[in-house]
Amino acid sequence: MPDLEIKCLHCKQVFVFTEKEQEVFYRNNWHQPQYCPKCRSKKLMKSENAPKKFEIICDHCGKKDLVPFQPKVGREVLCRNCHEALRAKTRYL
Ligand SMILES: [Zn+2]
Ligand SMILES: [Zn+2]
């Protein structure tokens, strides 16, 4: 994949979405960035005031989800759907 040039939706500056970054994004199933790294870090800083959410990748179905707690390393993390499904299952055991 060649480097991509993307125009930031916020500051309208063109930035380079490098091949390396693309790989990371592709591997994580993320959409390509719409904001330049500068605006992205600004956005991140802003969101620190919001309730903390942690992005997880479900061990069960591989989907991304946001959870209100810091997932522990080495412990199984589940998305909301799988968590609910698991709860419903154990309820009827
Ligand atoms: Zn920008
Ligand atoms: Zn899941």
Coordinates of C-alpha atoms and ligand atoms in Angstrom, one line a residue:
M1 CA 0.0 0.0 0.0
P2 CA 1.4 3.4 -0.9
D3 CA 1.3 6.4 1.5
L4 CA -2.0 8.2 1.3
E5 CA -2.6 11.9 1.5
I6 CA -5.6 12.8 3.5
K7 CA -7.1 16.3 4.0
C8 CA -7.9 16.9 7.6
L9 CA -11.6 17.6 8.0
H10 CA -10.9 20.1 10.8
C11 CA -7.9 22.2 9.7
K12 CA -8.0 21.3 6.0
Q13 CA -4.3 20.5 6.0
V14 CA -3.1 17.6 4.0
F15 CA -1.3 15.0 6.0
V16 CA 0.3 11.7 5.1
F17 CA -1.3 8.5 6.2
T18 CA 1.8 6.4 6.0
E19 CA 2.0 2.8 4.9
K20 CA 3.0 1.8 8.4
E21 CA 0.0 3.5 10.0
Q22 CA -2.3 2.0 7.4
E23 CA -1.1 -1.4 8.4
V24 CA -1.9 -0.7 12.1
F25 CA -5.3 0.7 11.2
Y26 CA -6.1 -2.2 8.9
R27 CA -5.1 -4.7 11.4
N28 CA -7.3 -3.1 14.0
N29 CA -10.2 -2.7 11.6
W30 CA -10.2 1.0 12.1
H31 CA -11.5 3.5 9.5
Q32 CA -8.8 5.6 8.0
P33 CA -8.2 8.8 9.9
Q34 CA -10.2 11.9 8.9
Y35 CA -8.1 14.3 11.0
C36 CA -4.5 15.1 11.0
P37 CA -2.3 13.9 13.9
K38 CA -2.4 17.4 15.4
C39 CA -6.2 17.6 15.5
R40 CA -6.4 14.0 16.6
S41 CA -4.3 14.7 19.6
K42 CA -6.4 17.8 20.4
K43 CA -9.5 15.7 20.1
L44 CA -8.0 13.2 22.5
M45 CA -7.2 15.9 25.0
K46 CA -10.7 17.2 24.9
S47 CA -12.2 13.8 25.4
E48 CA -10.3 13.4 28.6
N49 CA -12.9 15.5 30.3
A50 CA -15.6 13.1 29.1
P51 CA -16.4 10.0 31.1
K52 CA -13.5 7.6 30.6
K53 CA -14.2 4.8 28.1
F54 CA -11.8 2.2 27.1
E55 CA -11.8 0.7 23.7
I56 CA -11.7 -3.1 23.7
I57 CA -11.7 -5.8 21.1
C58 CA -14.0 -8.6 22.1
D59 CA -12.2 -11.8 22.7
H60 CA -15.3 -13.6 21.6
C61 CA -16.5 -12.1 18.3
G62 CA -13.6 -9.7 17.6
K63 CA -15.7 -6.6 17.5
K64 CA -14.7 -3.3 19.0
D65 CA -16.6 -1.9 21.8
L66 CA -16.2 0.8 24.5
V67 CA -16.3 -0.2 28.1
P68 CA -16.3 2.0 31.2
F69 CA -13.5 0.2 32.9
Q70 CA -9.9 -0.5 32.1
P71 CA -9.6 -4.0 30.8
K72 CA -7.1 -6.1 32.7
V73 CA -4.3 -7.5 30.7
G74 CA -4.5 -11.2 30.3
R75 CA -8.2 -11.3 31.2
E76 CA -10.9 -12.0 28.7
V77 CA -12.7 -8.9 27.5
L78 CA -16.1 -9.1 25.9
C79 CA -18.2 -6.6 24.0
R80 CA -21.6 -5.6 25.3
N81 CA -23.4 -8.2 23.1
C82 CA -21.3 -11.1 24.1
H83 CA -21.4 -10.0 27.8
E84 CA -25.2 -9.9 27.7
A85 CA -25.3 -13.2 25.9
L86 CA -23.0 -14.8 28.4
R87 CA -25.0 -13.4 31.3
A88 CA -28.3 -14.6 29.7
K89 CA -26.7 -18.1 29.3
T90 CA -25.5 -18.4 32.8
R91 CA -28.8 -17.3 34.2
Y92 CA -30.5 -20.3 32.7
L93 CA -27.8 -22.8 33.7
Ligands
ZN1 ZN -6.1 18.9 11.3
ZN2 ZN -18.3 -9.9 21.3

